[in-house]
Amino acid sequence: MNRLTSSRNLISSSRRQQDPSREASLLTSLCQKDGYPIHGLGPPSLKLPREFLPPYGHFVPESIYLPTISTRSPFPLNRFIRAQNPRELLICTEGTSFHNDEQPNTPNAGCAFMVNETGGWYRFPLEENNPKGKKNTRTARCASIRAAIAAIQCRNWAAEGFQRLIIATSDVSVVDGITSLMRGWIRDGWCYRYTDVPVEDEDLWWCLMYTIHAAEKKGCTVYFWATNGCWNKMAMKHAGVASEMIVKKAYEKISLPSLRFAPR
């Protein structure tokens, strides 16, 4: 056993023996240090959303969620709704990033999400700044996080009659990060474990977390599903178009009165 392995085992052992209440207190203090309120966020103050596990034999969203006219909202709206549960909605989200010849040091990044296949989409370029006014990393993962935030907060989904919202994305790192890894990042000071490498997009991760909790306070539980990129190709296309749009500097909350048509 080498020295690195021995050190990791020692760290792991000490963490397993740590008092859960002490760990919760540590997480709480770290959240406060970062300038975020915690109301109900960890173990017990950090409640992460869960990953969606499809029924056995169903590997693509289209086998579970069908384009359906929702009759529970004040107006009939076309949505991806689960066949066996009319209170469950799926939204496809995607983010993309690529370098261009004119600005090689500033990648283009775009975000998009879809609630149906007939015009119920929204796309926008990733802003220069995050919610705290710091520069966004402009990576594909950063754009994917931003797309998920917009999809959740653009509408009051509970008011449309939905109790469960499934965010489907081809970016596995977003699903893993928000459903399991974020707790460890907070504990380790927003660095990857056993390294001093900082986790990128910390402020956007926090924004996504609080957007999820805001939706759940209204009665809509959010899940994340890592899907095949081929199924999300239309959302990817919209994200690519969005990356060519004029970039806004400031972060702004996206609120849409309707998704019955393509807003852009």
PDB file of C-alpha atoms in Angstrom:
ATOM      1  CA  MET A   1       0.000   0.000   0.000  1.00  0.00           C
ATOM      2  CA  ASN A   2       1.528   3.322  -1.027  1.00  0.00           C
ATOM      3  CA  ARG A   3       1.495   6.523   0.985  1.00  0.00           C
ATOM      4  CA  LEU A   4      -1.309   8.121  -1.071  1.00  0.00           C
ATOM      5  CA  THR A   5      -3.592   5.108  -0.647  1.00  0.00           C
ATOM      6  CA  SER A   6      -2.849   5.000   3.078  1.00  0.00           C
ATOM      7  CA  SER A   7      -3.691   8.699   3.446  1.00  0.00           C
ATOM      8  CA  ARG A   8      -6.959   8.299   1.551  1.00  0.00           C
ATOM      9  CA  ASN A   9      -7.994   5.365   3.711  1.00  0.00           C
ATOM     10  CA  LEU A  10      -7.202   7.356   6.841  1.00  0.00           C
ATOM     11  CA  ILE A  11      -9.273  10.315   5.632  1.00  0.00           C
ATOM     12  CA  SER A  12     -12.133   8.030   4.631  1.00  0.00           C
ATOM     13  CA  SER A  13     -12.037   6.265   8.009  1.00  0.00           C
ATOM     14  CA  SER A  14     -12.115   9.514   9.975  1.00  0.00           C
ATOM     15  CA  ARG A  15     -15.071  10.756   7.911  1.00  0.00           C
ATOM     16  CA  ARG A  16     -17.004   7.538   8.514  1.00  0.00           C
ATOM     17  CA  GLN A  17     -16.496   7.958  12.259  1.00  0.00           C
ATOM     18  CA  GLN A  18     -17.516  11.606  12.242  1.00  0.00           C
ATOM     19  CA  ASP A  19     -20.603  12.518  14.232  1.00  0.00           C
ATOM     20  CA  PRO A  20     -23.470  13.178  11.741  1.00  0.00           C
ATOM     21  CA  SER A  21     -24.624  16.198  13.753  1.00  0.00           C
ATOM     22  CA  ARG A  22     -21.101  17.606  13.628  1.00  0.00           C
ATOM     23  CA  GLU A  23     -20.970  17.114   9.855  1.00  0.00           C
ATOM     24  CA  ALA A  24     -24.350  18.823   9.500  1.00  0.00           C
ATOM     25  CA  SER A  25     -23.067  21.730  11.588  1.00  0.00           C
ATOM     26  CA  LEU A  26     -19.968  21.958   9.377  1.00  0.00           C
ATOM     27  CA  LEU A  27     -22.060  22.000   6.205  1.00  0.00           C
ATOM     28  CA  THR A  28     -24.306  24.663   7.684  1.00  0.00           C
ATOM     29  CA  SER A  29     -21.358  26.909   8.523  1.00  0.00           C
ATOM     30  CA  LEU A  30     -19.888  26.409   5.039  1.00  0.00           C
ATOM     31  CA  CYS A  31     -23.186  27.367   3.412  1.00  0.00           C
ATOM     32  CA  GLN A  32     -23.400  30.507   5.539  1.00  0.00           C
ATOM     33  CA  LYS A  33     -19.782  31.352   4.742  1.00  0.00           C
ATOM     34  CA  ASP A  34     -20.587  31.251   1.027  1.00  0.00           C
ATOM     35  CA  GLY A  35     -23.388  33.743   1.564  1.00  0.00           C
ATOM     36  CA  TYR A  36     -26.340  31.425   0.986  1.00  0.00           C
ATOM     37  CA  PRO A  37     -29.227  30.782   3.364  1.00  0.00           C
ATOM     38  CA  ILE A  38     -29.777  27.141   4.113  1.00  0.00           C
ATOM     39  CA  HIS A  39     -33.394  26.691   5.122  1.00  0.00           C
ATOM     40  CA  GLY A  40     -33.772  22.908   4.969  1.00  0.00           C
ATOM     41  CA  LEU A  41     -30.711  22.187   2.851  1.00  0.00           C
ATOM     42  CA  GLY A  42     -28.105  19.826   4.515  1.00  0.00           C
ATOM     43  CA  PRO A  43     -27.972  16.394   5.967  1.00  0.00           C
ATOM     44  CA  PRO A  44     -30.151  17.414   7.646  1.00  0.00           C
ATOM     45  CA  SER A  45     -29.409  20.812   6.021  1.00  0.00           C
ATOM     46  CA  LEU A  46     -28.602  19.712   2.442  1.00  0.00           C
ATOM     47  CA  LYS A  47     -31.430  17.908   0.689  1.00  0.00           C
ATOM     48  CA  LEU A  48     -30.388  17.041  -2.852  1.00  0.00           C
ATOM     49  CA  PRO A  49     -32.878  16.188  -5.609  1.00  0.00           C
ATOM     50  CA  ARG A  50     -33.079  12.580  -6.732  1.00  0.00           C
ATOM     51  CA  GLU A  51     -32.076  10.991 -10.009  1.00  0.00           C
ATOM     52  CA  PHE A  52     -35.010   9.698 -12.040  1.00  0.00           C
ATOM     53  CA  LEU A  53     -34.942   5.941 -12.580  1.00  0.00           C
ATOM     54  CA  PRO A  54     -37.134   4.894 -15.528  1.00  0.00           C
ATOM     55  CA  PRO A  55     -39.257   1.744 -15.351  1.00  0.00           C
ATOM     56  CA  TYR A  56     -37.541  -1.469 -16.406  1.00  0.00           C
ATOM     57  CA  GLY A  57     -37.328  -1.781 -20.178  1.00  0.00           C
ATOM     58  CA  HIS A  58     -37.839   1.931 -20.862  1.00  0.00           C
ATOM     59  CA  PHE A  59     -34.600   3.551 -21.978  1.00  0.00           C
ATOM     60  CA  VAL A  60     -35.807   6.635 -23.854  1.00  0.00           C
ATOM     61  CA  PRO A  61     -38.218   9.352 -22.672  1.00  0.00           C
ATOM     62  CA  GLU A  62     -40.550   8.940 -25.654  1.00  0.00           C
ATOM     63  CA  SER A  63     -41.550   5.487 -24.398  1.00  0.00           C
ATOM     64  CA  ILE A  64     -42.822   7.010 -21.142  1.00  0.00           C
ATOM     65  CA  TYR A  65     -43.733  10.638 -21.871  1.00  0.00           C
ATOM     66  CA  LEU A  66     -46.080  11.443 -24.723  1.00  0.00           C
ATOM     67  CA  PRO A  67     -47.002  14.815 -26.260  1.00  0.00           C
ATOM     68  CA  THR A  68     -50.304  15.410 -24.497  1.00  0.00           C
ATOM     69  CA  ILE A  69     -52.728  18.270 -24.007  1.00  0.00           C
ATOM     70  CA  SER A  70     -52.767  19.062 -20.302  1.00  0.00           C
ATOM     71  CA  THR A  71     -56.280  19.500 -18.966  1.00  0.00           C
ATOM     72  CA  ARG A  72     -55.272  20.396 -15.407  1.00  0.00           C
ATOM     73  CA  SER A  73     -54.010  23.901 -16.209  1.00  0.00           C
ATOM     74  CA  PRO A  74     -56.316  26.915 -16.702  1.00  0.00           C
ATOM     75  CA  PHE A  75     -55.568  26.691 -20.446  1.00  0.00           C
ATOM     76  CA  PRO A  76     -55.047  23.564 -22.599  1.00  0.00           C
ATOM     77  CA  LEU A  77     -51.272  23.327 -23.145  1.00  0.00           C
ATOM     78  CA  ASN A  78     -49.199  20.743 -24.996  1.00  0.00           C
ATOM     79  CA  ARG A  79     -46.623  19.056 -22.747  1.00  0.00           C
ATOM     80  CA  PHE A  80     -44.500  15.886 -22.470  1.00  0.00           C
ATOM     81  CA  ILE A  81     -46.689  14.103 -19.897  1.00  0.00           C
ATOM     82  CA  ARG A  82     -46.308  10.623 -18.460  1.00  0.00           C
ATOM     83  CA  ALA A  83     -48.931   8.278 -19.819  1.00  0.00           C
ATOM     84  CA  GLN A  84     -49.606   6.652 -16.428  1.00  0.00           C
ATOM     85  CA  ASN A  85     -49.456   9.882 -14.418  1.00  0.00           C
ATOM     86  CA  PRO A  86     -50.973  13.118 -15.773  1.00  0.00           C
ATOM     87  CA  ARG A  87     -49.310  15.054 -12.938  1.00  0.00           C
ATOM     88  CA  GLU A  88     -45.778  14.230 -14.140  1.00  0.00           C
ATOM     89  CA  LEU A  89     -44.038  16.467 -16.689  1.00  0.00           C
ATOM     90  CA  LEU A  90     -40.772  16.026 -18.605  1.00  0.00           C
ATOM     91  CA  ILE A  91     -38.650  18.900 -19.938  1.00  0.00           C
ATOM     92  CA  CYS A  92     -35.647  18.407 -22.227  1.00  0.00           C
ATOM     93  CA  THR A  93     -32.757  20.758 -21.434  1.00  0.00           C
ATOM     94  CA  GLU A  94     -29.419  21.219 -23.194  1.00  0.00           C
ATOM     95  CA  GLY A  95     -26.392  23.475 -23.123  1.00  0.00           C
ATOM     96  CA  THR A  96     -23.608  23.753 -25.664  1.00  0.00           C
ATOM     97  CA  SER A  97     -20.298  25.548 -26.025  1.00  0.00           C
ATOM     98  CA  PHE A  98     -17.723  25.887 -28.789  1.00  0.00           C
ATOM     99  CA  HIS A  99     -14.866  28.171 -29.788  1.00  0.00           C
ATOM    100  CA  ASN A 100     -15.077  30.523 -32.740  1.00  0.00           C
ATOM    101  CA  ASP A 101     -12.349  31.979 -34.954  1.00  0.00           C
ATOM    102  CA  GLU A 102     -13.219  35.610 -34.223  1.00  0.00           C
ATOM    103  CA  GLN A 103     -12.996  35.260 -30.418  1.00  0.00           C
ATOM    104  CA  PRO A 104     -10.880  32.157 -29.683  1.00  0.00           C
ATOM    105  CA  ASN A 105     -10.594  32.993 -25.970  1.00  0.00           C
ATOM    106  CA  THR A 106     -14.333  33.514 -25.465  1.00  0.00           C
ATOM    107  CA  PRO A 107     -16.351  30.399 -26.337  1.00  0.00           C
ATOM    108  CA  ASN A 108     -19.898  30.751 -27.568  1.00  0.00           C
ATOM    109  CA  ALA A 109     -22.375  29.083 -25.224  1.00  0.00           C
ATOM    110  CA  GLY A 110     -26.097  28.555 -25.620  1.00  0.00           C
ATOM    111  CA  CYS A 111     -28.952  27.116 -23.563  1.00  0.00           C
ATOM    112  CA  ALA A 112     -32.316  25.654 -24.526  1.00  0.00           C
ATOM    113  CA  PHE A 113     -35.226  23.630 -23.200  1.00  0.00           C
ATOM    114  CA  MET A 114     -38.347  22.040 -24.664  1.00  0.00           C
ATOM    115  CA  VAL A 115     -41.736  21.137 -23.208  1.00  0.00           C
ATOM    116  CA  ASN A 116     -43.217  19.792 -26.462  1.00  0.00           C
ATOM    117  CA  GLU A 117     -42.291  19.201 -30.091  1.00  0.00           C
ATOM    118  CA  THR A 118     -44.584  21.804 -31.635  1.00  0.00           C
ATOM    119  CA  GLY A 119     -43.081  25.148 -30.670  1.00  0.00           C
ATOM    120  CA  GLY A 120     -42.881  24.742 -26.903  1.00  0.00           C
ATOM    121  CA  TRP A 121     -39.208  25.634 -26.677  1.00  0.00           C
ATOM    122  CA  TYR A 122     -37.047  28.474 -25.435  1.00  0.00           C
ATOM    123  CA  ARG A 123     -33.406  29.257 -26.239  1.00  0.00           C
ATOM    124  CA  PHE A 124     -31.001  31.933 -25.082  1.00  0.00           C
ATOM    125  CA  PRO A 125     -27.244  32.607 -24.991  1.00  0.00           C
ATOM    126  CA  LEU A 126     -25.408  32.013 -21.730  1.00  0.00           C
ATOM    127  CA  GLU A 127     -24.954  35.335 -19.965  1.00  0.00           C
ATOM    128  CA  GLU A 128     -21.470  36.712 -19.293  1.00  0.00           C
ATOM    129  CA  ASN A 129     -22.064  36.802 -15.537  1.00  0.00           C
ATOM    130  CA  ASN A 130     -23.571  34.390 -13.033  1.00  0.00           C
ATOM    131  CA  PRO A 131     -26.149  35.349 -10.353  1.00  0.00           C
ATOM    132  CA  LYS A 132     -23.413  36.806  -8.120  1.00  0.00           C
ATOM    133  CA  GLY A 133     -21.982  38.966 -10.887  1.00  0.00           C
ATOM    134  CA  LYS A 134     -18.904  36.794 -11.485  1.00  0.00           C
ATOM    135  CA  LYS A 135     -17.836  35.598 -14.928  1.00  0.00           C
ATOM    136  CA  ASN A 136     -19.392  32.358 -16.164  1.00  0.00           C
ATOM    137  CA  THR A 137     -16.969  29.657 -17.315  1.00  0.00           C
ATOM    138  CA  ARG A 138     -18.797  29.364 -20.662  1.00  0.00           C
ATOM    139  CA  THR A 139     -18.384  25.591 -20.798  1.00  0.00           C
ATOM    140  CA  ALA A 140     -21.017  23.141 -22.011  1.00  0.00           C
ATOM    141  CA  ARG A 141     -21.658  22.074 -18.415  1.00  0.00           C
ATOM    142  CA  CYS A 142     -22.129  25.673 -17.318  1.00  0.00           C
ATOM    143  CA  ALA A 143     -24.657  26.174 -20.126  1.00  0.00           C
ATOM    144  CA  SER A 144     -26.428  22.929 -19.191  1.00  0.00           C
ATOM    145  CA  ILE A 145     -26.798  24.027 -15.567  1.00  0.00           C
ATOM    146  CA  ARG A 146     -28.161  27.382 -16.720  1.00  0.00           C
ATOM    147  CA  ALA A 147     -30.649  25.673 -19.045  1.00  0.00           C
ATOM    148  CA  ALA A 148     -31.960  23.525 -16.184  1.00  0.00           C
ATOM    149  CA  ILE A 149     -32.382  26.605 -13.979  1.00  0.00           C
ATOM    150  CA  ALA A 150     -34.379  28.380 -16.680  1.00  0.00           C
ATOM    151  CA  ALA A 151     -36.575  25.349 -17.366  1.00  0.00           C
ATOM    152  CA  ILE A 152     -37.541  24.979 -13.715  1.00  0.00           C
ATOM    153  CA  GLN A 153     -38.128  28.637 -12.897  1.00  0.00           C
ATOM    154  CA  CYS A 154     -39.721  29.902 -16.134  1.00  0.00           C
ATOM    155  CA  ARG A 155     -43.178  28.734 -15.092  1.00  0.00           C
ATOM    156  CA  ASN A 156     -45.094  27.819 -11.963  1.00  0.00           C
ATOM    157  CA  TRP A 157     -45.392  24.160 -12.909  1.00  0.00           C
ATOM    158  CA  ALA A 158     -47.399  23.328  -9.808  1.00  0.00           C
ATOM    159  CA  ALA A 159     -50.028  25.846 -10.925  1.00  0.00           C
ATOM    160  CA  GLU A 160     -50.329  23.882 -14.179  1.00  0.00           C
ATOM    161  CA  GLY A 161     -51.261  20.854 -12.091  1.00  0.00           C
ATOM    162  CA  PHE A 162     -47.913  19.027 -12.058  1.00  0.00           C
ATOM    163  CA  GLN A 163     -46.503  17.418  -8.922  1.00  0.00           C
ATOM    164  CA  ARG A 164     -43.350  15.917 -10.484  1.00  0.00           C
ATOM    165  CA  LEU A 165     -40.960  17.583 -12.936  1.00  0.00           C
ATOM    166  CA  ILE A 166     -38.327  15.478 -14.731  1.00  0.00           C
ATOM    167  CA  ILE A 167     -35.360  17.378 -16.173  1.00  0.00           C
ATOM    168  CA  ALA A 168     -33.932  15.283 -19.030  1.00  0.00           C
ATOM    169  CA  THR A 169     -30.415  16.201 -20.163  1.00  0.00           C
ATOM    170  CA  SER A 170     -27.602  14.457 -22.005  1.00  0.00           C
ATOM    171  CA  ASP A 171     -25.053  16.074 -19.669  1.00  0.00           C
ATOM    172  CA  VAL A 172     -24.350  13.319 -17.153  1.00  0.00           C
ATOM    173  CA  SER A 173     -22.095  15.617 -15.105  1.00  0.00           C
ATOM    174  CA  VAL A 174     -25.053  17.875 -14.298  1.00  0.00           C
ATOM    175  CA  VAL A 175     -27.182  14.936 -13.149  1.00  0.00           C
ATOM    176  CA  ASP A 176     -24.389  13.483 -11.023  1.00  0.00           C
ATOM    177  CA  GLY A 177     -23.450  16.865  -9.601  1.00  0.00           C
ATOM    178  CA  ILE A 178     -26.874  17.986  -8.447  1.00  0.00           C
ATOM    179  CA  THR A 179     -28.095  14.572  -7.232  1.00  0.00           C
ATOM    180  CA  SER A 180     -25.022  13.316  -5.363  1.00  0.00           C
ATOM    181  CA  LEU A 181     -21.701  15.149  -5.696  1.00  0.00           C
ATOM    182  CA  MET A 182     -22.718  18.579  -4.434  1.00  0.00           C
ATOM    183  CA  ARG A 183     -22.786  17.477  -0.793  1.00  0.00           C
ATOM    184  CA  GLY A 184     -19.144  16.370  -1.003  1.00  0.00           C
ATOM    185  CA  TRP A 185     -18.120  19.556  -2.802  1.00  0.00           C
ATOM    186  CA  ILE A 186     -19.528  21.668   0.005  1.00  0.00           C
ATOM    187  CA  ARG A 187     -17.834  19.551   2.650  1.00  0.00           C
ATOM    188  CA  ASP A 188     -14.493  19.757   0.811  1.00  0.00           C
ATOM    189  CA  GLY A 189     -14.643  23.530   0.352  1.00  0.00           C
ATOM    190  CA  TRP A 190     -15.794  23.343  -3.273  1.00  0.00           C
ATOM    191  CA  CYS A 191     -12.706  21.428  -4.361  1.00  0.00           C
ATOM    192  CA  TYR A 192     -12.550  17.985  -5.898  1.00  0.00           C
ATOM    193  CA  ARG A 193     -11.729  15.402  -3.241  1.00  0.00           C
ATOM    194  CA  TYR A 194      -8.051  14.791  -2.493  1.00  0.00           C
ATOM    195  CA  THR A 195      -7.067  17.737  -4.693  1.00  0.00           C
ATOM    196  CA  ASP A 196      -6.949  21.517  -4.542  1.00  0.00           C
ATOM    197  CA  VAL A 197      -8.724  21.816  -7.898  1.00  0.00           C
ATOM    198  CA  PRO A 198     -11.814  24.022  -7.449  1.00  0.00           C
ATOM    199  CA  VAL A 199     -15.217  22.909  -8.691  1.00  0.00           C
ATOM    200  CA  GLU A 200     -16.316  25.234 -11.466  1.00  0.00           C
ATOM    201  CA  ASP A 201     -19.643  27.076 -11.545  1.00  0.00           C
ATOM    202  CA  GLU A 202     -20.218  27.038  -7.788  1.00  0.00           C
ATOM    203  CA  ASP A 203     -22.654  29.957  -7.903  1.00  0.00           C
ATOM    204  CA  LEU A 204     -24.718  28.345 -10.661  1.00  0.00           C
ATOM    205  CA  TRP A 205     -24.863  25.056  -8.733  1.00  0.00           C
ATOM    206  CA  TRP A 206     -26.243  26.972  -5.755  1.00  0.00           C
ATOM    207  CA  CYS A 207     -28.707  28.808  -7.983  1.00  0.00           C
ATOM    208  CA  LEU A 208     -29.916  25.493  -9.406  1.00  0.00           C
ATOM    209  CA  MET A 209     -30.324  24.089  -5.905  1.00  0.00           C
ATOM    210  CA  TYR A 210     -32.442  27.007  -4.710  1.00  0.00           C
ATOM    211  CA  THR A 211     -34.495  27.025  -7.887  1.00  0.00           C
ATOM    212  CA  ILE A 212     -35.322  23.371  -7.210  1.00  0.00           C
ATOM    213  CA  HIS A 213     -36.297  24.111  -3.620  1.00  0.00           C
ATOM    214  CA  ALA A 214     -38.471  27.036  -4.722  1.00  0.00           C
ATOM    215  CA  ALA A 215     -40.368  24.728  -7.088  1.00  0.00           C
ATOM    216  CA  GLU A 216     -40.776  22.104  -4.380  1.00  0.00           C
ATOM    217  CA  LYS A 217     -42.135  24.670  -1.931  1.00  0.00           C
ATOM    218  CA  LYS A 218     -44.897  25.286  -4.474  1.00  0.00           C
ATOM    219  CA  GLY A 219     -45.641  21.556  -4.616  1.00  0.00           C
ATOM    220  CA  CYS A 220     -43.609  20.304  -7.590  1.00  0.00           C
ATOM    221  CA  THR A 221     -40.788  17.815  -6.889  1.00  0.00           C
ATOM    222  CA  VAL A 222     -37.843  17.941  -9.317  1.00  0.00           C
ATOM    223  CA  TYR A 223     -35.911  14.899 -10.612  1.00  0.00           C
ATOM    224  CA  PHE A 224     -32.985  14.643 -13.043  1.00  0.00           C
ATOM    225  CA  TRP A 225     -32.569  12.076 -15.804  1.00  0.00           C
ATOM    226  CA  ALA A 226     -29.394  11.520 -17.860  1.00  0.00           C
ATOM    227  CA  THR A 227     -30.745  10.659 -21.315  1.00  0.00           C
ATOM    228  CA  ASN A 228     -29.258   9.690 -24.646  1.00  0.00           C
ATOM    229  CA  GLY A 229     -28.127  12.727 -26.622  1.00  0.00           C
ATOM    230  CA  CYS A 230     -29.905  11.460 -29.746  1.00  0.00           C
ATOM    231  CA  TRP A 231     -33.280  11.956 -28.078  1.00  0.00           C
ATOM    232  CA  ASN A 232     -32.375  15.517 -27.079  1.00  0.00           C
ATOM    233  CA  LYS A 233     -31.104  16.464 -30.535  1.00  0.00           C
ATOM    234  CA  MET A 234     -33.807  19.103 -31.102  1.00  0.00           C
ATOM    235  CA  ALA A 235     -32.957  20.819 -27.814  1.00  0.00           C
ATOM    236  CA  MET A 236     -29.267  20.599 -28.781  1.00  0.00           C
ATOM    237  CA  LYS A 237     -30.058  22.273 -32.087  1.00  0.00           C
ATOM    238  CA  HIS A 238     -31.808  25.146 -30.308  1.00  0.00           C
ATOM    239  CA  ALA A 239     -28.872  25.496 -27.896  1.00  0.00           C
ATOM    240  CA  GLY A 240     -26.508  25.709 -30.866  1.00  0.00           C
ATOM    241  CA  VAL A 241     -28.590  28.478 -32.434  1.00  0.00           C
ATOM    242  CA  ALA A 242     -28.699  30.298 -29.093  1.00  0.00           C
ATOM    243  CA  SER A 243     -24.904  30.267 -28.866  1.00  0.00           C
ATOM    244  CA  GLU A 244     -24.814  32.571 -31.912  1.00  0.00           C
ATOM    245  CA  MET A 245     -27.135  35.149 -30.348  1.00  0.00           C
ATOM    246  CA  ILE A 246     -26.022  38.427 -28.800  1.00  0.00           C
ATOM    247  CA  VAL A 247     -24.779  37.749 -25.280  1.00  0.00           C
ATOM    248  CA  LYS A 248     -26.213  39.685 -22.353  1.00  0.00           C
ATOM    249  CA  LYS A 249     -23.832  40.655 -19.586  1.00  0.00           C
ATOM    250  CA  ALA A 250     -26.074  40.371 -16.531  1.00  0.00           C
ATOM    251  CA  TYR A 251     -27.814  37.223 -15.329  1.00  0.00           C
ATOM    252  CA  GLU A 252     -31.592  37.547 -15.362  1.00  0.00           C
ATOM    253  CA  LYS A 253     -34.419  35.312 -14.281  1.00  0.00           C
ATOM    254  CA  ILE A 254     -36.421  33.896 -17.176  1.00  0.00           C
ATOM    255  CA  SER A 255     -40.178  34.005 -16.737  1.00  0.00           C
ATOM    256  CA  LEU A 256     -42.485  32.964 -19.566  1.00  0.00           C
ATOM    257  CA  PRO A 257     -46.227  33.695 -19.567  1.00  0.00           C
ATOM    258  CA  SER A 258     -46.813  30.881 -22.055  1.00  0.00           C
ATOM    259  CA  LEU A 259     -45.007  28.069 -23.837  1.00  0.00           C
ATOM    260  CA  ARG A 260     -47.716  27.397 -26.402  1.00  0.00           C
ATOM    261  CA  PHE A 261     -45.519  28.779 -29.191  1.00  0.00           C
ATOM    262  CA  ALA A 262     -41.856  29.401 -29.963  1.00  0.00           C
ATOM    263  CA  PRO A 263     -41.012  32.728 -28.252  1.00  0.00           C
ATOM    264  CA  ARG A 264     -37.938  33.359 -30.445  1.00  0.00           C
TER     265      ARG A 264
END
